[in-house]
Amino acid sequence: MDAGAVENPLPAPLNDEEGEVPDPVAACDSLAGLTNLRDLSFSAAANLLPGDALALTALTGLTRLVLAHLEHGVGDLAACALACSLKQLRHLDLQECDLGDMVCLAAIAHLTQLTELRLGCTSGFTRQRLMLLTGLTDLQRLGFCSDEEIRVEVMDSFWAVLQQQQQQQQQ
């Protein structure tokens, strides 16, 4: 593994016969000193304490951050703080995190260098919130699902706006 990458820094949970989920742990504080880290991925097996992900705001050199399937370990506030602090991110994966009303999208919208954003399923993702992301002119992949039906025409309009902004930047 490359010195600039860490894959799942938490120990694998022990599976007991009853299928109990392990107790949440605070793992992010111990990573905060790794300021040269570029790539950090937590697996679905990780069970972080709520708010623990806030410590990752110190990792300002990250270009790729995967916090997928951490549910309550990464909430909307933590996602917002991460987006405000990690200005070099090009890949952000928040699938199956507890993003609630998706207030974090306003902060994520300022990560204009993002090429990939994965949000997973949430009831807070609406057409209006999708349009907050039209400033992400380098975006190549966007993954999400929503309780609100976001039609093909809306997605086509979103990608058309992004393409138009890319062309304006090139002029």
Coordinates of N, CA and C in Angstrom, one line a residue:
M1 N 0.8 -1.2 0.0 CA 0.0 0.0 0.0 C 0.9 1.2 0.0
D2 N 0.5 2.2 -0.7 CA 1.2 3.5 -0.9 C 1.2 4.2 0.5
A3 N 2.3 5.0 0.8 CA 2.4 5.7 2.1 C 1.3 6.8 2.2
G4 N 0.8 7.2 1.1 CA -0.2 8.3 1.1 C -1.6 7.8 1.2
A5 N -1.8 6.5 1.4 CA -3.2 5.9 1.4 C -3.4 5.0 2.7
V6 N -4.6 5.1 3.2 CA -4.9 4.2 4.3 C -6.3 3.6 4.0
E7 N -6.3 2.3 4.0 CA -7.6 1.5 3.8 C -8.1 1.0 5.1
N8 N -9.3 1.3 5.5 CA -9.9 0.8 6.7 C -9.0 0.7 7.9
P9 N -8.7 1.8 8.6 CA -7.8 1.8 9.7 C -8.3 1.1 11.0
L10 N -9.6 0.7 10.9 CA -10.2 0.1 12.1 C -10.0 -1.4 12.0
P11 N -9.9 -2.1 13.2 CA -9.9 -3.6 13.1 C -11.2 -4.1 12.6
A12 N -11.2 -5.2 12.0 CA -12.4 -5.9 11.5 C -13.3 -6.3 12.7
P13 N -14.6 -6.1 12.6 CA -15.4 -6.4 13.7 C -15.5 -7.9 13.9
L14 N -15.6 -8.4 15.1 CA -15.7 -9.8 15.3 C -17.2 -10.2 15.1
N15 N -17.4 -11.2 14.4 CA -18.8 -11.7 14.2 C -19.0 -12.8 15.2
D16 N -20.0 -12.5 16.1 CA -20.3 -13.5 17.0 C -21.6 -14.3 16.5
E17 N -21.9 -15.3 17.2 CA -23.0 -16.1 16.7 C -24.3 -15.4 16.7
E18 N -24.5 -14.4 17.5 CA -25.7 -13.6 17.5 C -25.8 -12.5 16.5
G19 N -24.7 -12.2 15.8 CA -24.6 -11.2 14.8 C -24.7 -9.8 15.3
E20 N -24.2 -9.6 16.6 CA -24.2 -8.3 17.2 C -23.2 -7.3 16.5
V21 N -23.6 -6.1 16.4 CA -22.7 -5.1 15.8 C -21.8 -4.6 16.9
P22 N -20.5 -4.5 16.5 CA -19.5 -4.1 17.6 C -19.8 -2.6 18.0
D23 N -19.3 -2.3 19.2 CA -19.5 -1.0 19.8 C -18.8 0.0 18.9
P24 N -19.3 1.2 18.7 CA -18.7 2.3 18.0 C -17.3 2.7 18.6
V25 N -16.4 3.0 17.8 CA -15.1 3.5 18.3 C -14.7 4.8 17.8
A26 N -13.8 5.5 18.5 CA -13.3 6.8 18.0 C -11.9 6.5 17.4
A27 N -11.9 6.4 16.1 CA -10.7 6.1 15.4 C -10.1 7.3 14.6
C28 N -10.8 8.3 14.4 CA -10.4 9.4 13.5 C -9.4 10.3 14.2
D29 N -9.5 10.5 15.5 CA -8.5 11.3 16.2 C -7.1 10.8 16.0
S30 N -6.9 9.5 16.0 CA -5.6 8.9 15.9 C -5.0 9.1 14.4
L31 N -5.9 9.4 13.5 CA -5.4 9.6 12.1 C -5.2 11.1 11.8
A32 N -5.6 12.0 12.7 CA -5.5 13.5 12.4 C -4.1 14.0 12.2
G33 N -3.1 13.3 12.8 CA -1.7 13.7 12.6 C -1.1 13.3 11.3
L34 N -1.8 12.5 10.5 CA -1.2 12.0 9.2 C -1.5 13.1 8.1
T35 N -0.9 14.2 8.3 CA -1.2 15.4 7.4 C -0.7 15.2 6.0
N36 N 0.1 14.2 5.7 CA 0.5 14.0 4.3 C -0.4 12.9 3.6
L37 N -1.3 12.4 4.3 CA -2.2 11.4 3.8 C -3.0 12.0 2.6
R38 N -3.1 11.2 1.5 CA -3.9 11.7 0.3 C -5.2 10.9 0.1
D39 N -5.2 9.7 0.6 CA -6.3 8.8 0.3 C -6.7 8.0 1.6
L40 N -8.0 8.1 1.9 CA -8.5 7.5 3.2 C -9.8 6.8 2.9
S41 N -9.9 5.5 3.2 CA -11.1 4.8 2.9 C -11.5 4.0 4.2
F42 N -12.7 4.1 4.6 CA -13.2 3.3 5.7 C -14.2 2.3 5.0
S43 N -14.2 1.0 5.5 CA -15.1 0.0 4.9 C -16.4 0.1 5.7
A44 N -17.3 -0.7 5.2 CA -18.7 -0.8 5.8 C -18.6 -1.4 7.2
A45 N -17.5 -2.1 7.4 CA -17.3 -2.8 8.7 C -17.0 -1.9 9.8
A46 N -16.5 -0.7 9.5 CA -16.2 0.3 10.5 C -17.4 0.8 11.2
N47 N -17.3 1.1 12.5 CA -18.4 1.6 13.3 C -17.9 2.7 14.1
L48 N -18.0 3.9 13.5 CA -17.5 5.1 14.2 C -18.5 5.7 15.2
L49 N -18.0 6.4 16.2 CA -18.8 7.1 17.1 C -19.4 8.3 16.3
P50 N -20.6 8.7 16.6 CA -21.1 9.9 15.9 C -20.2 11.1 16.2
G51 N -19.9 11.9 15.2 CA -19.0 13.1 15.3 C -17.6 12.8 15.2
D52 N -17.2 11.5 15.3 CA -15.7 11.2 15.3 C -15.1 11.7 13.9
A53 N -15.8 11.6 12.9 CA -15.3 12.0 11.6 C -14.9 13.5 11.5
L54 N -15.3 14.3 12.5 CA -14.9 15.7 12.5 C -13.4 15.8 12.6
A55 N -12.7 14.9 13.2 CA -11.3 14.9 13.4 C -10.6 14.8 12.1
L56 N -11.2 14.3 11.0 CA -10.6 14.2 9.7 C -10.4 15.5 9.0
T57 N -11.0 16.6 9.6 CA -10.9 17.9 9.0 C -9.4 18.4 9.0
A58 N -8.6 17.7 9.9 CA -7.1 18.1 9.9 C -6.4 17.5 8.8
L59 N -6.9 16.6 8.0 CA -6.2 16.0 6.9 C -6.4 16.8 5.6
T60 N -5.9 18.0 5.6 CA -6.2 18.9 4.5 C -5.5 18.5 3.2
G61 N -4.7 17.5 3.2 CA -4.0 17.1 1.9 C -4.8 16.0 1.2
L62 N -5.9 15.5 1.8 CA -6.7 14.4 1.2 C -7.2 14.8 -0.2
T63 N -7.1 13.9 -1.1 CA -7.7 14.1 -2.4 C -8.8 13.1 -2.6
R64 N -8.8 12.0 -1.8 CA -9.8 11.0 -1.9 C -10.3 10.6 -0.5
L65 N -11.6 10.6 -0.3 CA -12.1 10.3 1.0 C -13.4 9.4 0.8
V66 N -13.3 8.2 1.4 CA -14.4 7.3 1.3 C -14.9 7.0 2.7
L67 N -16.1 7.4 3.0 CA -16.7 7.2 4.3 C -18.0 6.4 4.1
A68 N -18.1 5.6 3.1 CA -19.4 5.0 2.7 C -19.8 4.0 3.8
H69 N -21.1 3.9 4.0 CA -21.8 2.9 4.8 C -21.5 3.1 6.3
L70 N -21.1 4.3 6.7 CA -20.8 4.6 8.1 C -22.0 5.1 8.9
E71 N -23.1 5.3 8.2 CA -24.4 5.6 8.8 C -24.3 6.7 9.9
H72 N -24.6 6.5 11.1 CA -24.6 7.5 12.1 C -23.2 8.0 12.5
G73 N -22.2 7.3 12.1 CA -20.8 7.8 12.3 C -20.4 9.1 11.6
V74 N -21.1 9.3 10.5 CA -20.9 10.5 9.7 C -22.3 11.2 9.4
G75 N -22.5 12.3 10.1 CA -23.7 13.0 9.9 C -23.6 14.2 9.0
D76 N -24.6 15.0 8.8 CA -24.7 16.1 7.9 C -23.6 17.2 8.4
L77 N -23.6 17.4 9.7 CA -22.6 18.4 10.2 C -21.2 18.0 9.9
A78 N -20.8 16.7 10.2 CA -19.5 16.3 9.9 C -19.2 16.4 8.4
A79 N -20.1 16.0 7.5 CA -19.9 16.1 6.1 C -19.7 17.6 5.7
C80 N -20.4 18.5 6.3 CA -20.3 19.9 6.0 C -18.9 20.4 6.4
A81 N -18.5 20.0 7.6 CA -17.1 20.4 8.1 C -16.0 19.9 7.3
L82 N -16.2 18.6 6.8 CA -15.2 18.0 6.0 C -15.1 18.7 4.6
A83 N -16.2 19.1 4.0 CA -16.2 19.8 2.8 C -15.6 21.2 2.9
C84 N -15.8 21.8 4.0 CA -15.2 23.1 4.3 C -13.7 23.1 4.5
S85 N -13.2 22.0 5.0 CA -11.8 21.9 5.4 C -10.9 21.2 4.3
L86 N -11.5 20.2 3.6 CA -10.7 19.4 2.7 C -10.8 19.9 1.3
K87 N -10.2 21.0 1.0 CA -10.3 21.7 -0.2 C -9.7 21.0 -1.4
Q88 N -8.8 20.0 -1.2 CA -8.2 19.3 -2.3 C -8.9 18.1 -2.8
L89 N -10.0 17.8 -2.1 CA -10.7 16.5 -2.5 C -11.2 16.5 -3.9
R90 N -10.9 15.4 -4.6 CA -11.4 15.2 -5.9 C -12.4 14.0 -6.0
H91 N -12.4 13.2 -4.9 CA -13.3 12.1 -4.8 C -13.9 12.1 -3.4
L92 N -15.2 12.1 -3.3 CA -15.8 12.1 -2.0 C -17.0 11.1 -2.0
D93 N -16.9 10.1 -1.1 CA -18.0 9.1 -1.1 C -18.6 9.1 0.3
L94 N -19.9 9.5 0.3 CA -20.7 9.6 1.6 C -21.9 8.7 1.5
Q95 N -21.8 7.6 0.7 CA -23.0 6.7 0.6 C -23.4 6.2 1.9
E96 N -24.7 6.1 2.1 CA -25.2 5.5 3.4 C -24.7 6.1 4.6
C97 N -24.4 7.4 4.6 CA -24.1 8.2 5.8 C -25.4 8.9 6.2
D98 N -25.4 9.3 7.4 CA -26.6 9.9 8.0 C -26.7 11.4 7.6
L99 N -27.0 11.7 6.4 CA -26.9 13.1 5.9 C -28.2 13.9 6.1
G100 N -29.2 13.3 6.6 CA -30.4 14.0 6.9 C -30.9 14.9 5.8
D101 N -31.0 16.2 6.1 CA -31.5 17.1 5.1 C -30.5 17.6 4.0
M102 N -29.4 17.0 4.0 CA -28.3 17.3 3.0 C -27.9 18.8 3.0
V103 N -27.9 19.4 4.2 CA -27.4 20.8 4.3 C -25.9 20.8 3.8
C104 N -25.2 19.7 3.9 CA -23.8 19.7 3.5 C -23.6 20.0 2.0
L105 N -24.6 19.8 1.2 CA -24.5 20.1 -0.2 C -24.0 21.5 -0.5
A106 N -24.4 22.5 0.3 CA -24.0 23.9 0.1 C -22.5 23.9 0.2
A107 N -21.9 23.2 1.2 CA -20.4 23.2 1.4 C -19.8 22.4 0.3
I108 N -20.3 21.2 0.0 CA -19.8 20.4 -1.1 C -19.7 21.1 -2.4
A109 N -20.7 22.0 -2.6 CA -20.8 22.8 -3.9 C -19.5 23.6 -4.1
H110 N -18.8 23.9 -3.1 CA -17.6 24.7 -3.2 C -16.3 23.9 -3.5
L111 N -16.5 22.6 -3.5 CA -15.3 21.7 -3.9 C -15.3 21.6 -5.4
T112 N -15.0 22.7 -6.1 CA -15.1 22.7 -7.5 C -14.2 21.8 -8.3
Q113 N -13.2 21.2 -7.6 CA -12.3 20.3 -8.2 C -12.8 18.8 -8.2
L114 N -13.9 18.6 -7.5 CA -14.4 17.2 -7.4 C -14.7 16.6 -8.8
T115 N -14.2 15.4 -9.0 CA -14.5 14.7 -10.2 C -15.5 13.6 -9.9
E116 N -15.6 13.1 -8.7 CA -16.6 12.1 -8.3 C -17.2 12.3 -7.0
L117 N -18.5 12.3 -6.9 CA -19.3 12.5 -5.7 C -20.3 11.4 -5.6
R118 N -20.3 10.7 -4.5 CA -21.3 9.6 -4.2 C -22.0 9.9 -2.9
L119 N -23.3 10.0 -3.0 CA -24.1 10.4 -1.9 C -25.1 9.3 -1.4
G120 N -25.3 8.3 -2.2 CA -26.2 7.2 -1.8 C -27.6 7.6 -1.7
C121 N -28.4 6.9 -1.0 CA -29.8 7.2 -0.8 C -30.2 8.0 0.4
T122 N -30.9 9.0 0.1 CA -31.4 9.9 1.2 C -32.6 10.6 0.8
S123 N -33.5 10.9 1.7 CA -34.7 11.6 1.4 C -34.5 13.1 1.3
G124 N -33.3 13.5 1.7 CA -33.0 15.0 1.6 C -32.5 15.4 0.3
F125 N -32.3 14.5 -0.7 CA -31.8 14.9 -2.0 C -32.9 15.2 -2.9
T126 N -33.0 16.5 -3.3 CA -34.1 17.0 -4.1 C -33.6 17.6 -5.4
R127 N -34.5 18.0 -6.3 CA -34.0 18.7 -7.5 C -33.3 20.0 -7.2
Q128 N -33.8 20.7 -6.2 CA -33.2 22.0 -5.9 C -31.8 21.8 -5.3
R129 N -31.6 20.7 -4.5 CA -30.3 20.5 -4.0 C -29.4 20.0 -5.1
L130 N -29.9 19.2 -6.0 CA -29.1 18.8 -7.1 C -28.5 20.0 -7.8
M131 N -29.3 21.0 -8.0 CA -28.9 22.2 -8.8 C -27.8 23.0 -8.0
L132 N -27.7 22.8 -6.7 CA -26.6 23.4 -5.9 C -25.3 22.9 -6.4
L133 N -25.2 21.8 -7.0 CA -24.0 21.1 -7.4 C -23.5 21.5 -8.9
T134 N -24.3 22.4 -9.5 CA -23.9 22.8 -10.9 C -22.6 23.6 -11.0
G135 N -22.1 24.0 -9.8 CA -20.7 24.7 -9.9 C -19.6 23.7 -9.9
L136 N -19.9 22.4 -9.7 CA -18.8 21.4 -9.7 C -18.4 21.1 -11.2
T137 N -17.7 22.0 -11.8 CA -17.4 21.9 -13.2 C -16.5 20.8 -13.6
D138 N -15.8 20.2 -12.7 CA -14.9 19.0 -13.0 C -15.6 17.7 -12.8
L139 N -16.8 17.7 -12.3 CA -17.5 16.5 -11.9 C -17.7 15.6 -13.1
Q140 N -17.4 14.4 -13.0 CA -17.6 13.4 -14.1 C -18.5 12.3 -13.6
R141 N -18.6 12.0 -12.3 CA -19.5 11.0 -11.8 C -20.3 11.5 -10.6
L142 N -21.6 11.3 -10.6 CA -22.4 11.6 -9.5 C -23.3 10.5 -9.2
G143 N -23.2 9.9 -8.0 CA -24.0 8.8 -7.6 C -25.0 9.2 -6.4
F144 N -26.3 8.9 -6.6 CA -27.2 9.2 -5.6 C -28.5 8.5 -5.9
C145 N -29.4 8.4 -4.9 CA -30.8 8.1 -5.2 C -31.6 8.9 -4.2
S146 N -32.9 9.0 -4.5 CA -33.7 10.0 -3.8 C -35.1 9.5 -3.7
D147 N -35.8 9.8 -2.6 CA -37.2 9.5 -2.5 C -38.0 10.4 -3.5
E148 N -37.5 11.6 -3.8 CA -38.2 12.4 -4.7 C -37.7 12.0 -6.1
E149 N -38.7 11.9 -7.0 CA -38.4 11.4 -8.4 C -37.6 12.6 -9.1
I150 N -36.4 12.3 -9.4 CA -35.6 13.2 -10.2 C -35.5 12.6 -11.6
R151 N -36.3 13.3 -12.5 CA -36.5 12.7 -13.8 C -35.2 12.9 -14.7
V152 N -35.2 12.1 -15.8 CA -34.1 12.1 -16.7 C -33.9 13.5 -17.3
E153 N -35.0 14.3 -17.5 CA -34.8 15.6 -18.0 C -34.1 16.5 -17.0
V154 N -34.3 16.3 -15.7 CA -33.6 17.1 -14.7 C -32.1 16.8 -14.7
M155 N -31.8 15.5 -14.8 CA -30.4 15.1 -14.9 C -29.7 15.6 -16.2
D156 N -30.4 15.5 -17.3 CA -29.9 16.0 -18.5 C -29.6 17.5 -18.4
S157 N -30.5 18.2 -17.8 CA -30.4 19.7 -17.6 C -29.2 19.9 -16.7
F158 N -29.0 19.2 -15.6 CA -27.9 19.3 -14.7 C -26.6 19.1 -15.5
W159 N -26.4 18.1 -16.3 CA -25.2 17.8 -17.0 C -25.0 18.9 -18.1
A160 N -26.0 19.4 -18.7 CA -25.9 20.4 -19.7 C -25.4 21.7 -19.1
V161 N -25.8 22.1 -17.9 CA -25.3 23.2 -17.2 C -23.9 23.1 -16.9
L162 N -23.5 21.9 -16.4 CA -22.1 21.6 -16.1 C -21.2 21.8 -17.4
Q163 N -21.7 21.2 -18.5 CA -20.9 21.3 -19.7 C -20.8 22.7 -20.2
Q164 N -21.8 23.5 -20.1 CA -21.8 24.9 -20.5 C -20.8 25.6 -19.6
Q165 N -20.8 25.4 -18.3 CA -19.8 26.1 -17.5 C -18.4 25.7 -17.8
Q166 N -18.2 24.4 -18.1 CA -16.8 23.9 -18.5 C -16.4 24.7 -19.7
Q167 N -17.2 24.8 -20.7 CA -16.9 25.5 -21.9 C -16.6 27.0 -21.6
Q168 N -17.3 27.6 -20.8 CA -17.1 29.0 -20.4 C -15.7 29.2 -19.7
Q169 N -15.3 28.2 -18.9 CA -14.0 28.3 -18.2 C -12.9 28.1 -19.2
Q170 N -13.1 27.4 -20.3 CA -12.0 27.2 -21.3 C -11.8 28.4 -22.2
Q171 N -12.8 29.3 -22.2 CA -12.7 30.5 -23.1 C -11.8 31.5 -22.5

